[in-house]
mmCIF file of C-alpha atoms and ligand atoms in Angstrom:
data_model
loop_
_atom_site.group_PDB
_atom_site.id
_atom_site.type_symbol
_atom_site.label_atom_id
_atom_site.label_comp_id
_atom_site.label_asym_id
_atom_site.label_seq_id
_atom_site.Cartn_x
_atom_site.Cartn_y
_atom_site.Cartn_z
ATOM 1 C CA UNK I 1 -31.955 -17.507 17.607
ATOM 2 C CA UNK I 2 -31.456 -14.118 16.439
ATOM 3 C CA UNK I 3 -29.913 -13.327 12.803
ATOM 4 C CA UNK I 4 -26.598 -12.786 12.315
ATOM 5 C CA UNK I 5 -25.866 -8.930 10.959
ATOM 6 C CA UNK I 6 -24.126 -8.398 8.311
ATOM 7 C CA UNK I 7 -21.984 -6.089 10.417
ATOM 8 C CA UNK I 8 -21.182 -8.678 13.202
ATOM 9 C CA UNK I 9 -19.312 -10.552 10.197
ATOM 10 C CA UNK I 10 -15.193 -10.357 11.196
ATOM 11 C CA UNK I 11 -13.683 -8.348 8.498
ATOM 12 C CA UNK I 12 -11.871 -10.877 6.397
ATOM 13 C CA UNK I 13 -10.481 -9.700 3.165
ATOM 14 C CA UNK I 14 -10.746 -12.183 1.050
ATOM 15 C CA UNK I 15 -7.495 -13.495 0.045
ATOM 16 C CA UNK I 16 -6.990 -13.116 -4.019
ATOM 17 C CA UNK I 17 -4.538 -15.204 -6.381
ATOM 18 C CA UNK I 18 -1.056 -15.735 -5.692
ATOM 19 C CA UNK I 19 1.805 -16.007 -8.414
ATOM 20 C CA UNK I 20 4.832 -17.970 -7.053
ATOM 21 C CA UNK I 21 7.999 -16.957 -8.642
ATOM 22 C CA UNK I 22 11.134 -19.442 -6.968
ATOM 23 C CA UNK I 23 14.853 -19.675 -8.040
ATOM 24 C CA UNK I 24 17.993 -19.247 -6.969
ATOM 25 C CA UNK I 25 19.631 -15.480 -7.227
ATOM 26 C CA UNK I 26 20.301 -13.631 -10.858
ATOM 27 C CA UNK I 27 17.708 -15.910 -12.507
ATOM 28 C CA UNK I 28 15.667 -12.629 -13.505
ATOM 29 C CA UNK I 29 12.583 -13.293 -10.512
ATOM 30 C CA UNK I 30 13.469 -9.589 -9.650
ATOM 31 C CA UNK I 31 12.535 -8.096 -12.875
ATOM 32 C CA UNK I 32 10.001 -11.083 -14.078
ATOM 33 C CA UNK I 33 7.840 -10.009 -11.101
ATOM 34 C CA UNK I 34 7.815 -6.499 -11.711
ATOM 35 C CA UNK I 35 6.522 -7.295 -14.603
ATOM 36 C CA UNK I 36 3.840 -9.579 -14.135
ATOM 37 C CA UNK I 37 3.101 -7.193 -11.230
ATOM 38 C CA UNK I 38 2.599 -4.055 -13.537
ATOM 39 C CA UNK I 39 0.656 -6.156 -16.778
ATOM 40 C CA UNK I 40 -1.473 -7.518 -13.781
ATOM 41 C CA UNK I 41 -1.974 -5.054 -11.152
ATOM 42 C CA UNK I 42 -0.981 -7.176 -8.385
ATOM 43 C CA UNK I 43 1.018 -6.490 -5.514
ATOM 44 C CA UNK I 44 4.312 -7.520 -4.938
ATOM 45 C CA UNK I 45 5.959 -9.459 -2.176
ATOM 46 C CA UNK I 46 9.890 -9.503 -2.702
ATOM 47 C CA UNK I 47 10.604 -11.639 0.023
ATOM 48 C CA UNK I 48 14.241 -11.581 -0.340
ATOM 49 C CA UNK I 49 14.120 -8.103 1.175
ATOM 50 C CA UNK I 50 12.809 -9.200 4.483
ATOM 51 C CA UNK I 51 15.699 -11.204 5.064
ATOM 52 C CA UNK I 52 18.004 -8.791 3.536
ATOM 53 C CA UNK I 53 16.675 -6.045 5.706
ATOM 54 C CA UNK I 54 16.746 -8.961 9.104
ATOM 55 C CA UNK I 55 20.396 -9.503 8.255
ATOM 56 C CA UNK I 56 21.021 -5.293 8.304
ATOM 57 C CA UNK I 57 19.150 -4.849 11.394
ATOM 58 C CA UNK I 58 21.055 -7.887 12.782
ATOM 59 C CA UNK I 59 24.336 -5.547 11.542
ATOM 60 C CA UNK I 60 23.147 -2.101 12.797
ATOM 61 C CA UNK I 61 21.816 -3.828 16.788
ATOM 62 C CA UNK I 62 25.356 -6.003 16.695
ATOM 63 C CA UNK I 63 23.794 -9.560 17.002
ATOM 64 C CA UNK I 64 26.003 -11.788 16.293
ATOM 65 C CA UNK I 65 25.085 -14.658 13.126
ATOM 66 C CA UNK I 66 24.957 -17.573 16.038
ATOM 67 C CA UNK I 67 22.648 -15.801 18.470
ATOM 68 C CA UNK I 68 19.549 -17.563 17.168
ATOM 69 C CA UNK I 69 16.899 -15.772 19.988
ATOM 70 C CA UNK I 70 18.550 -12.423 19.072
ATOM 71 C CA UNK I 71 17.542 -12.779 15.546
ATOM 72 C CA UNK I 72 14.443 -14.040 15.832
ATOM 73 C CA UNK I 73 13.974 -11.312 17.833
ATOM 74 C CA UNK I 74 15.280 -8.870 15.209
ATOM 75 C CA UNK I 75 13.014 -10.843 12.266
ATOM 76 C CA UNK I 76 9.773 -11.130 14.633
ATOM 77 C CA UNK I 77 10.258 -7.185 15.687
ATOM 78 C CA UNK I 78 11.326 -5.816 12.343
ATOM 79 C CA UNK I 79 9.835 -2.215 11.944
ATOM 80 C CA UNK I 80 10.460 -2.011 8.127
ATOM 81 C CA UNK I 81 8.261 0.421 5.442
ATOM 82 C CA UNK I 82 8.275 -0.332 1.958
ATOM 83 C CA UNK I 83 7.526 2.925 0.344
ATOM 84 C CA UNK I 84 6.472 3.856 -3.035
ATOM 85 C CA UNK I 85 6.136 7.463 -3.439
ATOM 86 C CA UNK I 86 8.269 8.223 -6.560
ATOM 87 C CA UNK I 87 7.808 5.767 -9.496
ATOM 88 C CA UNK I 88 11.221 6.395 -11.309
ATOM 89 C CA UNK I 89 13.314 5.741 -7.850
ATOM 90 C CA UNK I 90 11.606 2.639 -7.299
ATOM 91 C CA UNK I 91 10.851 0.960 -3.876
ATOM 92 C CA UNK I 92 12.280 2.864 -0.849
ATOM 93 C CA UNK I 93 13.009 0.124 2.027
ATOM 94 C CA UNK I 94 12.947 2.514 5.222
ATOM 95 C CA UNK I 95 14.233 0.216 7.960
ATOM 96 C CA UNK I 96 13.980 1.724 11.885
ATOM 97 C CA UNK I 97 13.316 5.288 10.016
ATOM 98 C CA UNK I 98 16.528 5.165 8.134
ATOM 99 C CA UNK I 99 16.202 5.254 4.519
ATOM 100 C CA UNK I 100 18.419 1.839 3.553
ATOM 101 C CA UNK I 101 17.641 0.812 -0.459
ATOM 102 C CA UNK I 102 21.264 1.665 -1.227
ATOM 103 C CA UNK I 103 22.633 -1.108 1.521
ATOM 104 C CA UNK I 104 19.884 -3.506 0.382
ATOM 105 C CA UNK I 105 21.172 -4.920 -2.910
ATOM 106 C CA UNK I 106 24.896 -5.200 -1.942
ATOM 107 C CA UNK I 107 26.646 -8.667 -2.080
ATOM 108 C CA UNK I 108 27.631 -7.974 1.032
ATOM 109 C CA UNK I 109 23.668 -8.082 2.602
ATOM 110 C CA UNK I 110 22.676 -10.653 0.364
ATOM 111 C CA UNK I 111 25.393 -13.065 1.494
ATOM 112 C CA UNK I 112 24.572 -12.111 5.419
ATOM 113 C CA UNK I 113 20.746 -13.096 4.481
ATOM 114 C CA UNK I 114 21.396 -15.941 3.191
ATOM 115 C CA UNK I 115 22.599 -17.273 6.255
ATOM 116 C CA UNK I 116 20.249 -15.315 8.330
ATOM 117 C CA UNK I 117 17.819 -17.057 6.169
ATOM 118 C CA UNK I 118 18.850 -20.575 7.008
ATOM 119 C CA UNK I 119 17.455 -20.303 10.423
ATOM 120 C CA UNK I 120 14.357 -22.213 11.405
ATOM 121 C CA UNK I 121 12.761 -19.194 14.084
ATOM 122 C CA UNK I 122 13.902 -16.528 11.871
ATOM 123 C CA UNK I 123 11.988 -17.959 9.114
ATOM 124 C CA UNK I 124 8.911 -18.626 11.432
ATOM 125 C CA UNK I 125 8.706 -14.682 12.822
ATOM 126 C CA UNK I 126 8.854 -13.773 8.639
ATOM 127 C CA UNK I 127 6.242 -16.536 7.387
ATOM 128 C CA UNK I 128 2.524 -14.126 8.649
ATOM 129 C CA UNK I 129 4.220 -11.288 7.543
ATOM 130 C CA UNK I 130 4.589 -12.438 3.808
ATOM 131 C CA UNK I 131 1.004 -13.991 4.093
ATOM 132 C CA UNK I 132 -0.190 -10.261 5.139
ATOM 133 C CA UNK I 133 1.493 -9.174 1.393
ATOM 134 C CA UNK I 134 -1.939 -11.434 -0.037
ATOM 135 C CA UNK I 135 -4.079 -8.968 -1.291
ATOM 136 C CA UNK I 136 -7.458 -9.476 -2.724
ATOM 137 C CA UNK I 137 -6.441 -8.312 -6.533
ATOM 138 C CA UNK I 138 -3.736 -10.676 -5.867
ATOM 139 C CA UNK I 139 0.108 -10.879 -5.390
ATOM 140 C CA UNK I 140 3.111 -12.003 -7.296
ATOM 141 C CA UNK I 141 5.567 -13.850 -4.770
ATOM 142 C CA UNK I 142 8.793 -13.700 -5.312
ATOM 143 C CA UNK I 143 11.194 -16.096 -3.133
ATOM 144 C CA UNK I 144 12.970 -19.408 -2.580
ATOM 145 C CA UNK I 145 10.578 -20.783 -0.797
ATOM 146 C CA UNK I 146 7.226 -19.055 -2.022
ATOM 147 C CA UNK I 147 5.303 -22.374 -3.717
ATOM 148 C CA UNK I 148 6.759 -24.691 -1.428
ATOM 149 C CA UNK I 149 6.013 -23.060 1.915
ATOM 150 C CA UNK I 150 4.773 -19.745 2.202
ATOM 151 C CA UNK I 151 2.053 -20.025 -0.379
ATOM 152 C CA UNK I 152 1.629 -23.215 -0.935
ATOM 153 C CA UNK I 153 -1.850 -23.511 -2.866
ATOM 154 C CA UNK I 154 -1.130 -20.540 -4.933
ATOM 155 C CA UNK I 155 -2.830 -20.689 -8.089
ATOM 156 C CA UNK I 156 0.565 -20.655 -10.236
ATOM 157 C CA UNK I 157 3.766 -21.866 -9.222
ATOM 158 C CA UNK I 158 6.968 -20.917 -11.371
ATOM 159 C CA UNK I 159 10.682 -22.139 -10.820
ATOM 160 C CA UNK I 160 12.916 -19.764 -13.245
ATOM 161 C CA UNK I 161 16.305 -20.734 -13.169
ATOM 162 C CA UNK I 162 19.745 -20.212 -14.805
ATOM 163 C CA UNK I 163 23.071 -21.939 -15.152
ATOM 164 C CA UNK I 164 25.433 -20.035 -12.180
ATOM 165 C CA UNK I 165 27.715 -18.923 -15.498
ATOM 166 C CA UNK I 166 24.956 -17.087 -17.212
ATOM 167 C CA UNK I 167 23.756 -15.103 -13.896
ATOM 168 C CA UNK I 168 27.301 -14.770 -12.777
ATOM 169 C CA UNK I 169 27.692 -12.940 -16.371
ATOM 170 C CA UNK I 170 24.494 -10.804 -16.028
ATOM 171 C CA UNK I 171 25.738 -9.716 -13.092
ATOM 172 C CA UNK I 172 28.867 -8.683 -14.162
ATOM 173 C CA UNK I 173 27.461 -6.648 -16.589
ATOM 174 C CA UNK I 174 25.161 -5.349 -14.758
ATOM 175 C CA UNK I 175 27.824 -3.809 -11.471
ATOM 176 C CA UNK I 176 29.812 -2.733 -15.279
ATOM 177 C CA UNK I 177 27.230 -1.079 -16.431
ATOM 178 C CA UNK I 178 26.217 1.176 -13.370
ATOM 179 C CA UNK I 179 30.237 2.050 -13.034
ATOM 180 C CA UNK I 180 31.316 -0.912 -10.548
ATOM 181 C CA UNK I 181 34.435 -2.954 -10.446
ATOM 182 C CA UNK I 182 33.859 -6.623 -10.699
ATOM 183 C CA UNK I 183 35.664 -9.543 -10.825
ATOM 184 C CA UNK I 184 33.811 -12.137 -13.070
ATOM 185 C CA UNK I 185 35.184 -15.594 -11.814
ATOM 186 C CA UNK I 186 34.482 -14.207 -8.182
ATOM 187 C CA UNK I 187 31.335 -13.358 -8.638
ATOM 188 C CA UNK I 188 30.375 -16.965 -10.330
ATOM 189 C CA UNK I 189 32.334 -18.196 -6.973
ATOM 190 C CA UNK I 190 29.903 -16.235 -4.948
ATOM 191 C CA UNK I 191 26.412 -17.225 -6.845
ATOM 192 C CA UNK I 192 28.053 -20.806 -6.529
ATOM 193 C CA UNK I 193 28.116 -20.528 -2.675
ATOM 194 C CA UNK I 194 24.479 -18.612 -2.358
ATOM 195 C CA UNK I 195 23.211 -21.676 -4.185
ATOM 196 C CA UNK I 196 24.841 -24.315 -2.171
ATOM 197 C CA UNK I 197 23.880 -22.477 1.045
ATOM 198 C CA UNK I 198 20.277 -22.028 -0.111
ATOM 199 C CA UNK I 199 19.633 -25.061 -1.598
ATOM 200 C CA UNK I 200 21.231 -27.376 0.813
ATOM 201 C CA UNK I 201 19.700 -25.913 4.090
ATOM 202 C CA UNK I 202 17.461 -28.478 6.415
ATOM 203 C CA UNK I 203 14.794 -25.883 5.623
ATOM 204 C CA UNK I 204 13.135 -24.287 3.238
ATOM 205 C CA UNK I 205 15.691 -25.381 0.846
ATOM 206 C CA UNK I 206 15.103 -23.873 -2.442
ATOM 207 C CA UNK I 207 13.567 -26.519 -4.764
ATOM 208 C CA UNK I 208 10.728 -26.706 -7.158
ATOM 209 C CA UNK I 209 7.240 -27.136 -6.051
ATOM 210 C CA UNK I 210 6.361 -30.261 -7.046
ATOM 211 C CA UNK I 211 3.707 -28.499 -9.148
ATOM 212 C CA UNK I 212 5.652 -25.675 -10.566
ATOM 213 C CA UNK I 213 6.203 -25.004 -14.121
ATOM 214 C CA UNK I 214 10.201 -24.667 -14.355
ATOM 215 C CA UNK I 215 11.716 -22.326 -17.109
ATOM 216 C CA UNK I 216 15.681 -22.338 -17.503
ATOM 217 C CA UNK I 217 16.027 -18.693 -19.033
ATOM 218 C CA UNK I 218 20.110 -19.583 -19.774
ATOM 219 C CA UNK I 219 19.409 -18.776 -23.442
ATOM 220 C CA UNK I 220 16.077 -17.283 -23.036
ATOM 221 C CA UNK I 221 15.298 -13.117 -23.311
ATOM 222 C CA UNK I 222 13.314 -11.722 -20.148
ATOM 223 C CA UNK I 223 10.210 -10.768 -22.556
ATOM 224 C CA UNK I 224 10.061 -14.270 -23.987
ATOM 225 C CA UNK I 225 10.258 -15.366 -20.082
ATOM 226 C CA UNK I 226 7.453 -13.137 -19.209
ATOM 227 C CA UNK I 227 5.768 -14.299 -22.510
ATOM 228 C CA UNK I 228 5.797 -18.078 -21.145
ATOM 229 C CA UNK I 229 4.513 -16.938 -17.670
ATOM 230 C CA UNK I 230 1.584 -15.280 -19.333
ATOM 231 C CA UNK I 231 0.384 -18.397 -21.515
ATOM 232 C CA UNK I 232 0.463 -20.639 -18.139
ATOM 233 C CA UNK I 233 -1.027 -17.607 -16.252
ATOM 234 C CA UNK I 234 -4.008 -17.942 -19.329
ATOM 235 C CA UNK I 235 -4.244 -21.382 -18.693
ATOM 236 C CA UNK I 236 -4.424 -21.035 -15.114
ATOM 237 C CA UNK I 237 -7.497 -18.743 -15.365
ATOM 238 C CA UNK I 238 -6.057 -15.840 -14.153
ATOM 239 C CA UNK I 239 -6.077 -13.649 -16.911
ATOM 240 C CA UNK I 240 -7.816 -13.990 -20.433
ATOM 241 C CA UNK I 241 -6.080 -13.735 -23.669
HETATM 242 O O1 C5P T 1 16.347 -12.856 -3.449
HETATM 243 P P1 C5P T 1 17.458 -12.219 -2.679
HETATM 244 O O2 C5P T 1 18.799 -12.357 -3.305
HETATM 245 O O3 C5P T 1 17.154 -10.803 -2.308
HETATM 246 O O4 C5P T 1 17.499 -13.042 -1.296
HETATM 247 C C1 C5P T 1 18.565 -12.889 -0.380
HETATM 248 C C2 C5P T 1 18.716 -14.201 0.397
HETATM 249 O O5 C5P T 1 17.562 -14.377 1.224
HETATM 250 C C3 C5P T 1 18.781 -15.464 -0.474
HETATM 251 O O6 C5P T 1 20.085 -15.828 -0.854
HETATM 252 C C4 C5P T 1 18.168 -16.521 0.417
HETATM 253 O O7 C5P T 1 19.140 -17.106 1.249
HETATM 254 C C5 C5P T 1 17.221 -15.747 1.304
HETATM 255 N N1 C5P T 1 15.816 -15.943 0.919
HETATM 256 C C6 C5P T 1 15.179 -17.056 1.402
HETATM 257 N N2 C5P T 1 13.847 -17.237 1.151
HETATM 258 C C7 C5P T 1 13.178 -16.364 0.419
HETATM 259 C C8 C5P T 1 13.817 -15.237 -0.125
HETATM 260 C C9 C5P T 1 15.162 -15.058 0.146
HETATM 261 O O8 C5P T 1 15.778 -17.892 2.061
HETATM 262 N N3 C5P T 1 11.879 -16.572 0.206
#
């Protein structure tokens, strides 16, 4: 029997860490992983996007919310670029060549997701695609469903939440703040129905890993959030004091 080159070896990259980060929307996950991203030089996987950019594409090719095959079609054929080329602007989500960041983060998109996202085949074509975010350095996942299904042995699994008041007001300020109109009550009415749609879908319903430390940042800042993540991320043997 001959020897076995190192050359005839398939070329696996070895898949490094993975930091979950689950919770239902305005918890902070967004910002949280950036940082945890940035102190750790990780890659990111904001999964949210991948269903917010399925339920545009859904929009801009006209298939209708109940034509399952057609949007598992759209989520299994997606030809989406996440770009980085200017630090200050942030992530540019080029979807089908068109620049789309702007339409991304609407209310609008998210609430179309969110019921794109409660389809079983839709959420099949999107699972190897996160897995391909796992990079050997390692990756920050940030989801609904990230410890429970997508990465389910990550190394550390965090559930930040928030009471729907307290993200409802964040947001607020937040659409004030960049010269929006908002309606406050509305917009707890809205994070109210997000929550009940995600976490009361037959699957991938957002939960807790079983294993998952769970932070309520209600009265919390984002630093001493990030803060907390770093001590279990310590403990976890991912990164040394
Ligand atoms: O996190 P974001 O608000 O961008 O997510 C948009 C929607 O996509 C969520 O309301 C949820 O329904 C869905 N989603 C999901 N699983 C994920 C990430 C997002 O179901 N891992």
């Amino acid at each position: 029997m001959s020897d076995i080159e190192v050359n005839d070896l398939p070329d696996v990259q070895l898949a490094g860490p993975v930091i979950t980060v689950d919770g239902p929307s305005g918890a902070g996950k967004g910002t949280l992983c950036q940082m945890l991203a940035a102190k750790l030089s990780w890659a990111l996987l904001d999964s949210g996007a991948l269903y917010r950019v399925t339920a545009l594409a859904a929009k801009q090719h006209a298939v209708a919310m109940d034509n399952e095959a057609g949007l598992e079609a759209i989520a299994a054929h997606l030809d989406v670029q996440f770009q980085v080329s200017d630090k200050e602007a942030g992530v540019q989500v080029i979807l089908e060549g068109e620049n789309v960041t702007s339409s991304l983060r609407t209310e609008e998109t998210g609430a179309i997701a969110s019921q794109v996202a409660a389809i079983n085949s839709v959420r099949s074509a999107l699972l190897e695609r996160q897995r391909g975010f796992q990079q050997s350095a390692g990756l920050i996942a940030d989801g609904r469903d990230m410890g429970t299904v997508v990465f389910p042995s990550a190394e550390l699994k965090v559930y930040l939440t928030a009471s729907a008041e307290e993200r409802g007001q964040r947001r607020y300020k937040q659409l004030l703040g960049s010269g929006n109109n908002a309606n406050l009550p509305q917009i707890i009415e809205d994070i109210r129905a997000r929550d009940d749609r995600d976490m009361n879908r037959s699957i991938a319903p957002l939960k807790p890993a079983e294993d998952a430390i769970i932070i309520d940042s209600t009265s919390m800042s984002i630093e001493s959030v990030f803060d907390q993540v770093l001590q279990a991320a310590v403990k976890a043997g991912l990164l040394s004091e």
